[in-house]
XYZ file of N, CA and C in Angstrom:
750
model
N 47.166 27.024 38.207
C 47.878 27.557 39.384
C 48.532 26.399 40.118
N 49.844 26.627 40.409
C 50.581 25.566 41.080
C 50.367 25.701 42.567
N 49.948 24.642 43.197
C 49.718 24.653 44.633
C 50.958 24.233 45.388
N 50.846 24.122 46.655
C 51.960 23.648 47.471
C 51.404 22.773 48.569
N 52.266 21.902 49.023
C 51.843 21.059 50.114
C 51.622 21.909 51.357
N 50.636 21.502 52.144
C 50.236 22.285 53.312
C 51.393 22.469 54.275
N 52.216 21.447 54.486
C 53.321 21.540 55.447
C 54.388 22.511 54.972
N 54.672 22.461 53.640
C 55.696 23.355 53.081
C 55.247 24.801 53.155
N 53.972 25.078 52.778
C 53.444 26.434 52.834
C 53.449 26.967 54.262
N 53.141 26.097 55.209
C 53.112 26.532 56.609
C 54.499 26.933 57.081
N 55.511 26.161 56.667
C 56.881 26.487 57.042
C 57.314 27.821 56.439
N 56.876 28.072 55.183
C 57.220 29.330 54.524
C 56.619 30.514 55.248
N 55.347 30.386 55.622
C 54.667 31.475 56.332
C 55.339 31.717 57.681
N 55.697 30.617 58.370
C 56.347 30.743 59.670
C 57.692 31.451 59.540
N 58.474 31.124 58.495
C 59.787 31.756 58.279
C 59.646 33.247 58.040
N 58.680 33.618 57.186
C 58.445 35.037 56.894
C 58.031 35.782 58.155
N 57.148 35.153 58.947
C 56.667 35.800 60.180
C 57.803 36.034 61.163
N 58.640 34.995 61.334
C 59.766 35.125 62.252
C 60.769 36.163 61.767
N 60.980 36.222 60.442
C 61.924 37.193 59.888
C 61.436 38.612 60.119
N 60.137 38.836 59.875
C 59.562 40.167 60.082
C 59.667 40.570 61.548
N 59.408 39.597 62.432
C 59.493 39.889 63.866
C 60.911 40.283 64.257
N 61.896 39.583 63.682
C 63.299 39.879 63.994
C 63.681 41.290 63.553
N 63.324 41.653 62.314
C 63.676 42.975 61.796
C 62.933 44.085 62.522
N 61.700 43.839 62.942
C 60.942 44.839 63.680
C 61.544 45.102 65.044
N 62.229 44.084 65.605
C 62.840 44.239 66.921
C 64.173 44.971 66.867
N 64.760 45.140 65.673
C 66.033 45.841 65.555
C 65.848 47.321 65.854
N 66.843 47.990 66.466
C 66.738 49.431 66.707
C 66.731 50.176 65.388
N 66.079 51.333 65.331
C 66.017 52.095 64.086
C 67.406 52.510 63.632
N 67.622 52.506 62.318
C 68.903 52.903 61.765
C 69.112 54.390 61.967
N 70.328 54.773 62.323
C 70.668 56.173 62.503
C 71.677 56.589 61.446
N 71.638 57.847 61.129
C 72.610 58.352 60.164
C 74.005 58.196 60.741
N 74.948 57.831 59.896
C 76.306 57.630 60.366
C 76.856 58.927 60.938
N 77.451 58.850 62.101
C 77.931 60.040 62.773
C 79.356 60.374 62.340
N 79.605 61.646 62.089
C 80.924 62.106 61.729
C 81.377 63.166 62.733
N 81.138 62.890 64.012
C 81.499 63.841 65.044
C 83.011 64.031 65.055
N 83.420 65.287 65.075
C 84.834 65.628 65.075
C 85.105 66.528 66.271
N 86.196 66.272 66.966
C 86.581 67.105 68.099
C 87.994 67.646 67.870
N 88.128 68.962 67.974
C 89.445 69.582 67.834
C 89.941 70.098 69.184
N 89.388 69.547 70.258
C 89.840 69.935 71.592
C 91.324 69.614 71.732
N 92.108 70.633 72.111
C 93.553 70.437 72.195
C 93.904 69.788 73.525
N 94.765 68.783 73.519
C 95.090 68.065 74.761
C 95.889 68.947 75.709
N 95.883 68.607 76.994
C 96.688 69.370 77.962
C 98.149 69.377 77.555
N 98.785 70.518 77.737
C 100.178 70.658 77.327
C 101.108 70.498 78.513
N 102.299 70.007 78.230
C 103.306 69.841 79.269
C 104.006 71.169 79.533
N 104.437 71.358 80.753
C 105.209 72.551 81.083
C 106.548 72.502 80.355
N 106.899 73.618 79.750
C 108.176 73.693 79.035
C 108.874 74.984 79.431
N 110.121 75.060 79.040
C 110.901 76.256 79.346
C 110.640 77.305 78.269
N 109.412 77.843 78.266
C 109.021 78.865 77.309
C 108.839 80.181 78.038
N 109.102 81.304 77.372
C 108.926 82.598 78.036
C 107.462 82.863 78.342
N 107.211 83.678 79.358
C 105.845 84.062 79.679
C 105.221 84.829 78.528
N 103.904 84.708 78.380
C 103.254 85.301 77.211
C 103.247 86.814 77.237
N 103.121 87.425 78.418
C 103.007 88.869 78.490
C 104.295 89.464 79.023
N 104.893 90.346 78.217
C 106.140 90.960 78.623
C 105.973 92.353 79.176
N 104.794 92.947 79.047
C 104.580 94.286 79.572
C 103.693 95.078 78.646
N 103.387 96.289 79.018
C 102.556 97.153 78.194
C 101.106 96.948 78.488
N 100.482 95.964 77.800
C 99.064 95.680 78.006
C 98.189 96.793 77.468
N 96.950 96.846 77.950
C 95.996 97.822 77.434
C 95.869 99.044 78.333
N 96.572 99.090 79.441
C 96.411 100.212 80.363
C 97.224 101.434 79.931
N 98.256 101.190 79.152
C 99.061 102.312 78.721
C 99.133 102.371 77.216
N 99.780 103.402 76.713
C 99.959 103.505 75.282
C 98.664 103.738 74.544
N 98.551 103.126 73.387
C 97.427 103.415 72.496
C 96.342 102.356 72.520
N 96.543 101.231 73.184
C 95.577 100.140 73.126
C 94.391 100.407 74.043
N 93.214 99.978 73.578
C 91.987 100.163 74.341
C 91.236 98.844 74.431
N 90.216 98.829 75.273
C 89.389 97.629 75.381
C 89.660 96.853 76.644
N 88.766 95.909 76.927
C 88.866 95.116 78.144
C 89.874 93.983 78.013
N 90.104 93.525 76.802
C 91.003 92.387 76.601
C 92.402 92.869 76.240
N 93.442 92.240 76.777
C 94.817 92.646 76.472
C 95.300 92.038 75.157
N 96.426 92.497 74.712
C 97.121 91.852 73.600
C 97.387 90.402 74.007
N 96.938 89.457 73.171
C 96.954 88.049 73.572
C 97.468 87.163 72.445
N 98.517 86.377 72.663
C 98.937 85.409 71.646
C 97.964 84.234 71.611
N 97.637 83.768 70.422
C 96.723 82.632 70.289
C 97.581 81.372 70.298
N 97.864 80.911 71.508
C 98.800 79.801 71.727
C 98.252 78.897 72.822
N 98.790 77.686 72.960
C 98.384 76.807 74.059
C 98.771 77.384 75.416
N 98.322 76.723 76.457
C 98.523 77.217 77.818
C 99.993 77.293 78.208
N 100.838 76.440 77.635
C 102.260 76.463 77.990
C 103.053 77.447 77.135
N 102.362 78.184 76.266
C 102.968 79.246 75.458
C 103.965 78.718 74.428
N 103.853 77.438 74.088
C 104.718 76.844 73.073
C 103.880 76.460 71.858
N 104.210 77.020 70.707
C 103.550 76.671 69.453
C 104.321 75.524 68.805
N 103.659 74.409 68.585
C 104.254 73.287 67.870
C 103.730 73.282 66.444
N 104.574 72.886 65.498
C 104.202 72.933 64.087
C 104.995 71.891 63.312
N 104.438 71.417 62.203
C 105.181 70.527 61.312
C 105.762 71.302 60.139
N 105.499 72.593 60.086
C 105.931 73.427 58.975
C 107.234 74.140 59.288
N 108.040 74.346 58.263
C 109.255 75.145 58.420
C 108.940 76.633 58.309
N 107.731 76.953 57.815
C 107.313 78.348 57.631
C 105.907 78.525 58.209
N 105.760 78.419 59.511
C 104.431 78.434 60.126
C 103.794 79.817 60.164
N 102.540 79.833 60.582
C 101.769 81.060 60.760
C 101.451 81.229 62.235
N 101.677 82.423 62.744
C 101.387 82.739 64.138
C 100.213 83.705 64.215
N 99.453 83.632 65.323
C 98.240 84.428 65.483
C 98.285 85.198 66.807
N 97.727 86.418 66.788
C 97.588 87.221 68.006
C 96.251 87.946 67.995
N 95.682 88.086 69.169
C 94.536 88.989 69.311
C 95.095 90.364 69.652
N 94.741 91.362 68.820
C 95.194 92.740 69.031
C 93.986 93.593 69.394
N 94.011 94.277 70.549
C 92.875 95.120 70.945
C 92.722 96.323 70.023
N 91.681 97.098 70.276
C 91.490 98.330 69.537
C 92.556 99.351 69.903
N 92.612 100.426 69.128
C 93.644 101.432 69.333
C 93.053 102.834 69.289
N 93.675 103.737 70.042
C 93.251 105.132 70.038
C 93.757 105.869 68.804
N 94.697 105.281 68.123
C 95.268 105.938 66.953
C 95.317 104.953 65.797
N 95.197 105.467 64.583
C 95.275 104.601 63.404
C 96.687 104.577 62.822
N 97.634 105.099 63.597
C 99.012 105.142 63.117
C 99.854 104.026 63.710
N 99.216 103.096 64.432
C 100.018 102.073 65.099
C 100.402 100.937 64.149
N 101.430 100.227 64.538
C 101.915 99.078 63.778
C 102.408 98.051 64.781
N 102.910 96.935 64.283
C 103.439 95.893 65.162
C 104.825 95.490 64.693
N 105.649 95.120 65.633
C 106.998 94.659 65.340
C 107.100 93.193 65.738
N 107.523 92.353 64.794
C 107.706 90.926 65.047
C 109.178 90.584 64.924
N 109.688 89.833 65.900
C 111.087 89.411 65.893
C 111.147 87.924 66.203
N 111.969 87.186 65.443
C 112.191 85.762 65.687
C 113.649 85.546 66.060
N 113.879 84.815 67.166
C 115.225 84.546 67.664
C 115.468 83.042 67.719
N 116.712 82.627 67.510
C 117.036 81.209 67.634
C 117.351 80.869 69.088
N 117.753 79.626 69.332
C 117.985 79.168 70.705
C 119.170 79.875 71.359
N 120.030 80.476 70.547
C 121.174 81.219 71.074
C 120.875 82.710 71.165
N 119.615 83.060 70.988
C 119.156 84.447 71.086
C 119.666 85.323 69.932
N 120.004 84.686 68.813
C 120.403 85.428 67.620
C 119.155 85.773 66.807
N 119.077 86.999 66.333
C 117.909 87.418 65.558
C 117.949 86.807 64.157
N 116.874 86.102 63.794
C 116.765 85.474 62.483
C 115.883 86.264 61.528
N 114.931 86.977 62.089
C 113.964 87.669 61.225
C 113.292 88.780 62.003
N 113.039 89.882 61.308
C 112.317 90.995 61.899
C 111.474 91.667 60.824
N 110.260 92.037 61.184
C 109.400 92.741 60.241
C 108.416 93.612 60.991
N 107.963 94.676 60.332
C 106.918 95.526 60.879
C 105.634 95.287 60.108
N 104.523 95.304 60.833
C 103.216 95.055 60.242
C 102.342 96.281 60.428
N 101.653 96.677 59.388
C 100.707 97.783 59.498
C 99.406 97.260 60.099
N 98.924 97.890 61.162
C 97.677 97.507 61.809
C 96.594 98.529 61.495
N 95.350 98.095 61.581
C 94.232 98.976 61.243
C 93.646 99.690 62.445
N 93.974 99.256 63.643
C 93.370 99.823 64.840
C 92.072 99.154 65.227
N 91.603 98.207 64.397
C 90.378 97.454 64.674
C 90.706 96.237 65.528
N 89.966 96.005 66.616
C 90.252 94.819 67.437
C 89.949 93.535 66.684
N 90.798 92.548 66.845
C 90.582 91.269 66.177
C 91.848 90.438 66.174
N 91.783 89.281 65.519
C 92.903 88.347 65.462
C 93.659 88.537 64.156
N 94.953 88.806 64.258
C 95.810 88.974 63.090
C 96.773 87.798 63.017
N 97.363 87.602 61.849
C 98.280 86.477 61.675
C 99.493 86.921 60.868
N 100.551 86.189 61.036
C 101.785 86.444 60.293
C 102.390 85.106 59.899
N 102.651 84.925 58.610
C 103.301 83.706 58.122
C 104.781 83.997 57.892
N 105.637 83.127 58.388
C 107.065 83.303 58.150
C 107.359 83.156 56.664
N 108.213 83.997 56.114
C 108.529 83.913 54.683
C 109.391 82.699 54.369
N 109.515 82.381 53.094
C 110.303 81.217 52.668
C 111.791 81.391 52.963
N 112.207 82.627 53.201
C 113.618 82.870 53.495
C 113.993 82.497 54.924
N 112.987 82.191 55.740
C 113.221 81.808 57.130
C 112.654 80.415 57.353
N 113.497 79.467 57.691
C 113.060 78.075 57.853
C 113.395 77.568 59.248
N 112.385 77.069 59.934
C 112.625 76.448 61.234
C 113.279 75.088 61.037
N 114.158 74.753 61.952
C 114.822 73.457 61.913
C 114.173 72.516 62.927
N 114.026 71.233 62.586
C 113.369 70.282 63.487
C 114.019 70.229 64.859
N 113.146 70.115 65.874
C 113.562 69.940 67.273
C 114.257 71.153 67.872
N 114.411 72.233 67.120
C 115.013 73.457 67.653
C 113.915 74.375 68.187
N 114.162 74.974 69.333
C 113.177 75.874 69.921
C 113.550 77.325 69.622
N 112.579 78.077 69.152
C 112.787 79.472 68.800
C 111.909 80.358 69.689
N 112.330 81.606 69.823
C 111.551 82.588 70.569
C 111.043 83.661 69.622
N 109.768 84.006 69.744
C 109.218 85.124 68.971
C 108.812 86.229 69.926
N 108.870 87.459 69.444
C 108.444 88.633 70.205
C 107.527 89.466 69.318
N 106.427 89.929 69.892
C 105.433 90.696 69.133
C 105.065 91.936 69.939
N 105.358 93.108 69.379
C 105.101 94.376 70.072
C 104.187 95.254 69.218
N 103.183 95.824 69.847
C 102.343 96.819 69.182
C 102.948 98.188 69.429
N 103.228 98.916 68.354
C 103.836 100.238 68.443
C 102.775 101.299 68.203
N 102.625 102.205 69.143
C 101.577 103.226 69.041
C 101.921 104.294 68.005
N 103.198 104.478 67.773
C 103.628 105.514 66.838
C 104.794 104.977 66.026
N 104.706 105.071 64.713
C 105.755 104.509 63.861
C 107.068 105.272 63.985
N 106.989 106.534 64.373
C 108.204 107.345 64.466
C 108.932 107.120 65.793
N 108.191 107.212 66.892
C 108.813 107.056 68.212
C 108.885 105.607 68.654
N 108.071 104.735 68.015
C 108.000 103.309 68.355
C 107.659 103.097 69.827
N 106.745 103.930 70.338
C 106.236 103.733 71.696
C 105.479 102.415 71.763
N 105.821 101.571 72.730
C 105.226 100.241 72.833
C 103.918 100.319 73.619
N 102.834 99.891 72.990
C 101.542 99.858 73.659
C 101.215 98.496 74.243
N 101.840 97.457 73.751
C 101.630 96.103 74.253
C 102.725 95.185 73.738
N 103.069 94.180 74.522
C 104.193 93.316 74.176
C 103.958 91.905 74.699
N 104.119 90.909 73.829
C 104.017 89.507 74.222
C 105.133 88.720 73.553
N 105.450 87.571 74.120
C 106.463 86.716 73.526
C 106.126 85.263 73.821
N 106.748 84.366 73.080
C 106.492 82.946 73.271
C 107.532 82.122 72.540
N 107.309 80.826 72.487
C 108.250 79.899 71.862
C 107.560 79.118 70.760
N 108.367 78.629 69.819
C 107.846 77.818 68.719
C 108.867 76.731 68.392
N 108.369 75.536 68.090
C 109.259 74.418 67.780
C 108.638 73.551 66.701
N 109.468 73.181 65.731
C 109.009 72.283 64.671
C 109.079 70.844 65.164
N 108.009 70.101 64.918
C 107.939 68.703 65.334
C 107.563 67.842 64.130
N 107.379 66.559 64.327
C 107.035 65.653 63.231
C 105.929 64.706 63.663
N 105.100 64.319 62.704
C 104.094 63.300 62.951
C 104.734 61.923 62.832
N 104.241 60.973 63.625
C 104.726 59.602 63.460
C 103.982 58.926 62.319
N 104.363 57.708 62.007
C 103.795 57.016 60.841
C 102.290 56.811 60.978
N 101.828 56.498 62.183
C 100.394 56.293 62.398
C 99.625 57.591 62.199
N 100.151 58.688 62.702
C 99.490 59.988 62.542
C 99.482 60.427 61.084
N 100.559 60.138 60.367
C 100.597 60.462 58.943
C 99.546 59.672 58.177
N 99.353 58.405 58.553
C 98.333 57.576 57.907
C 96.938 58.112 58.207
N 96.705 58.528 59.439
C 95.411 59.109 59.802
C 95.150 60.389 59.014
N 96.185 61.195 58.863
C 96.048 62.449 58.116
C 95.743 62.182 56.650
N 96.361 61.147 56.090
C 96.127 60.810 54.682
C 94.688 60.360 54.443
N 94.082 59.729 55.459
C 92.698 59.263 55.319
C 91.688 60.377 55.590
N 92.128 61.443 56.225
C 91.217 62.543 56.572
C 91.109 63.509 55.404
N 90.008 63.418 54.668
C 89.828 64.244 53.482
C 89.251 65.618 53.806
N 88.470 65.695 54.872
C 87.845 66.952 55.259
C 88.824 67.762 56.118
N 88.924 69.096 55.902
C 89.852 69.912 56.690
C 89.615 69.822 58.195
N 88.359 69.688 58.597
C 88.062 69.594 60.022
C 88.569 68.270 60.585
N 88.476 67.201 59.815
C 89.027 65.914 60.240
C 90.551 65.973 60.301
N 91.158 66.703 59.368
C 92.607 66.891 59.404
C 93.015 67.655 60.658
N 92.232 68.687 60.997
C 92.511 69.454 62.212
C 92.419 68.570 63.445
N 91.480 67.628 63.437
C 91.339 66.703 64.558
C 92.587 65.846 64.718
N 93.147 65.388 63.595
C 94.369 64.573 63.654
C 95.514 65.386 64.257
N 95.659 66.627 63.789
C 96.729 67.481 64.321
C 96.518 67.767 65.807
N 95.262 68.013 66.199
C 94.975 68.296 67.602
C 95.333 67.102 68.475
N 94.929 65.915 68.064
C 95.233 64.718 68.839
C 96.743 64.464 68.916
N 97.461 64.927 67.892
C 98.916 64.767 67.880
C 99.616 65.877 68.669
N 98.850 66.853 69.152
C 99.437 67.949 69.914
C 100.178 68.953 69.063
N 99.783 69.085 67.789
C 100.405 70.044 66.868
C 99.494 71.266 66.764
N 99.895 72.341 67.397
C 99.013 73.495 67.540
C 98.833 74.300 66.260
N 99.917 74.656 65.592
C 99.824 75.611 64.489
C 98.922 75.122 63.366
N 99.073 73.873 62.958
C 98.242 73.350 61.868
C 96.783 73.208 62.300
N 96.559 72.828 63.557
C 95.190 72.752 64.060
C 94.520 74.110 63.981
N 95.184 75.121 64.520
C 94.621 76.474 64.544
C 94.435 77.029 63.137
N 95.409 76.837 62.272
C 95.327 77.386 60.920
C 94.162 76.786 60.146
N 93.996 75.468 60.212
C 92.903 74.811 59.491
C 91.538 75.283 59.984
N 91.357 75.338 61.306
C 90.055 75.738 61.850
C 89.793 77.215 61.584
N 90.821 78.050 61.653
C 90.634 79.480 61.387
C 90.260 79.726 59.927
N 90.846 78.966 59.011
C 90.493 79.099 57.595
C 89.039 78.713 57.361
N 88.599 77.638 58.015
C 87.204 77.228 57.891
C 86.274 78.280 58.471
N 86.645 78.846 59.617
C 85.804 79.864 60.244
C 85.703 81.108 59.367
N 86.803 81.454 58.694
C 86.792 82.635 57.836
C 85.986 82.388 56.564
N 86.069 81.176 56.022
C 85.369 80.850 54.786
C 83.897 80.510 55.009
N 83.571 79.983 56.178
C 82.189 79.565 56.467
C 81.749 80.115 57.828
N 81.642 81.450 57.940
C 81.365 82.067 59.241
C 79.999 81.732 59.818
N 79.061 81.303 58.971
C 77.703 81.003 59.434
C 77.459 79.509 59.630
N 78.485 78.713 59.473
C 78.371 77.264 59.648
C 78.484 76.954 61.139
N 77.395 76.510 61.741
C 77.376 76.287 63.188
C 78.398 75.230 63.614
N 78.622 74.234 62.763
C 79.584 73.187 63.086
C 80.991 73.754 63.162
N 81.321 74.672 62.253
C 82.643 75.292 62.239
C 82.809 76.226 63.432
N 81.778 77.014 63.719
C 81.823 77.930 64.864
C 82.010 77.144 66.158
N 81.309 76.023 66.260
C 81.427 75.175 67.446
C 82.846 74.630 67.590
N 83.441 74.223 66.466
C 84.801 73.692 66.500
C 85.802 74.780 66.913
N 85.622 75.975 66.377
C 86.497 77.102 66.724
C 86.416 77.410 68.222
N 85.202 77.472 68.729
C 85.012 77.745 70.148
C 85.618 76.646 71.011
N 85.419 75.389 70.591
C 85.964 74.265 71.349
C 87.489 74.340 71.417
N 88.111 74.672 70.282
C 89.568 74.728 70.239
C 90.108 75.816 71.170
N 89.541 77.019 71.084
C 90.053 78.111 71.916
C 89.743 77.895 73.394
N 88.572 77.364 73.689
C 88.225 77.102 75.092
C 89.156 76.059 75.698
N 89.619 75.110 74.889
C 90.485 74.051 75.406
C 91.859 74.571 75.820
N 92.215 75.781 75.372
C 93.504 76.376 75.761
C 93.285 77.688 76.524
N 92.108 77.800 77.150
C 91.785 78.943 78.013
C 91.762 80.272 77.265
N 91.282 80.253 76.007
C 91.188 81.481 75.224
C 89.739 81.773 74.825
N 88.809 81.360 75.678
C 87.393 81.575 75.399
C 87.076 83.059 75.219
N 87.803 83.932 75.916
C 87.514 85.365 75.895
C 87.658 85.971 74.501
N 88.514 85.386 73.653
C 88.724 85.967 72.326
C 88.064 85.148 71.219
N 87.252 84.147 71.580
C 86.657 83.253 70.579
C 85.755 83.996 69.603
N 85.094 85.062 70.061
C 84.168 85.795 69.197
C 84.850 86.912 68.414
N 86.137 87.107 68.614
C 86.858 88.169 67.913
C 86.957 87.855 66.428
N 86.837 88.867 65.563
C 86.920 88.608 64.122
C 88.342 88.270 63.689
N 88.446 87.502 62.624
C 89.741 87.221 62.013
C 89.995 88.297 60.969
N 91.022 89.094 61.170
C 91.277 90.239 60.304
C 92.182 89.855 59.139
N 91.873 90.402 57.978
C 92.723 90.203 56.807
C 93.880 91.197 56.899
N 94.929 90.775 57.532
C 96.021 91.698 57.826
C 97.304 90.943 58.043
N 98.369 91.539 57.669
C 99.682 91.233 58.234
C 100.322 89.933 57.784
N 99.932 89.369 56.652
C 100.684 88.235 56.144
C 102.076 88.695 55.709
N 103.008 87.778 55.667
C 104.391 88.154 55.344
C 104.506 88.800 53.975
N 103.619 88.408 53.039
C 103.707 88.960 51.683
C 103.485 90.460 51.639
N 102.600 90.979 52.545
C 102.333 92.412 52.510
C 102.887 93.118 53.744
N 103.759 92.421 54.494
C 104.356 93.033 55.671
C 105.469 93.986 55.252
N 105.718 94.960 56.106
C 106.807 95.881 55.880
C 108.088 95.216 56.344
N 109.025 94.961 55.458
C 110.251 94.255 55.808
C 111.272 95.224 56.408
């Protein structure tokens, strides 16, 4: 057995003791945090039409405590990077199963670009409509949309009516780089939210909520997003499989 000089062995023991003491004093390691926030930033006032044009739930065929509500930011302007975005509305319940909705898109000169009718089920919830490929938004141009619930397809009695604005925007180079690094859809939604791009933020989080309804992290993100734009009242409403442009009545 090879021995060691007493001084050398003592130094070795002292080094080990000091090293152990140092590591014991370190705070315990924590799992790396991947906290994501999709809280939408405050929006600037813009020259957008008011969200409610008339009707509501007091007349016509609509029922329930909540009115027909566009799922939009507080300034009623939907921003998007897409030329063919998707719009969302909360539609209350109905006294009749014969109701439908009329969607109209107008350009900045008030010229009609697109119109379609959507068949509704009468079930309260959030519906969506994607613009078809035949309709393309142009960058920096502001458009007006109108959404009316019709109680009767023949008479077209309006039970509720809302309108708003939509504008295509662009991400800057830094935001594009952040988006490229964000592999998870929720992280991508965070990038869009921080950039003030509403449509992509809402679409990504709504898809996650629909695909993973029991995921507490997704539910929390959905609630956070809607609460940040004063839409807490409709956060628990179901997302209805309805009214995409592909199955809309043209």
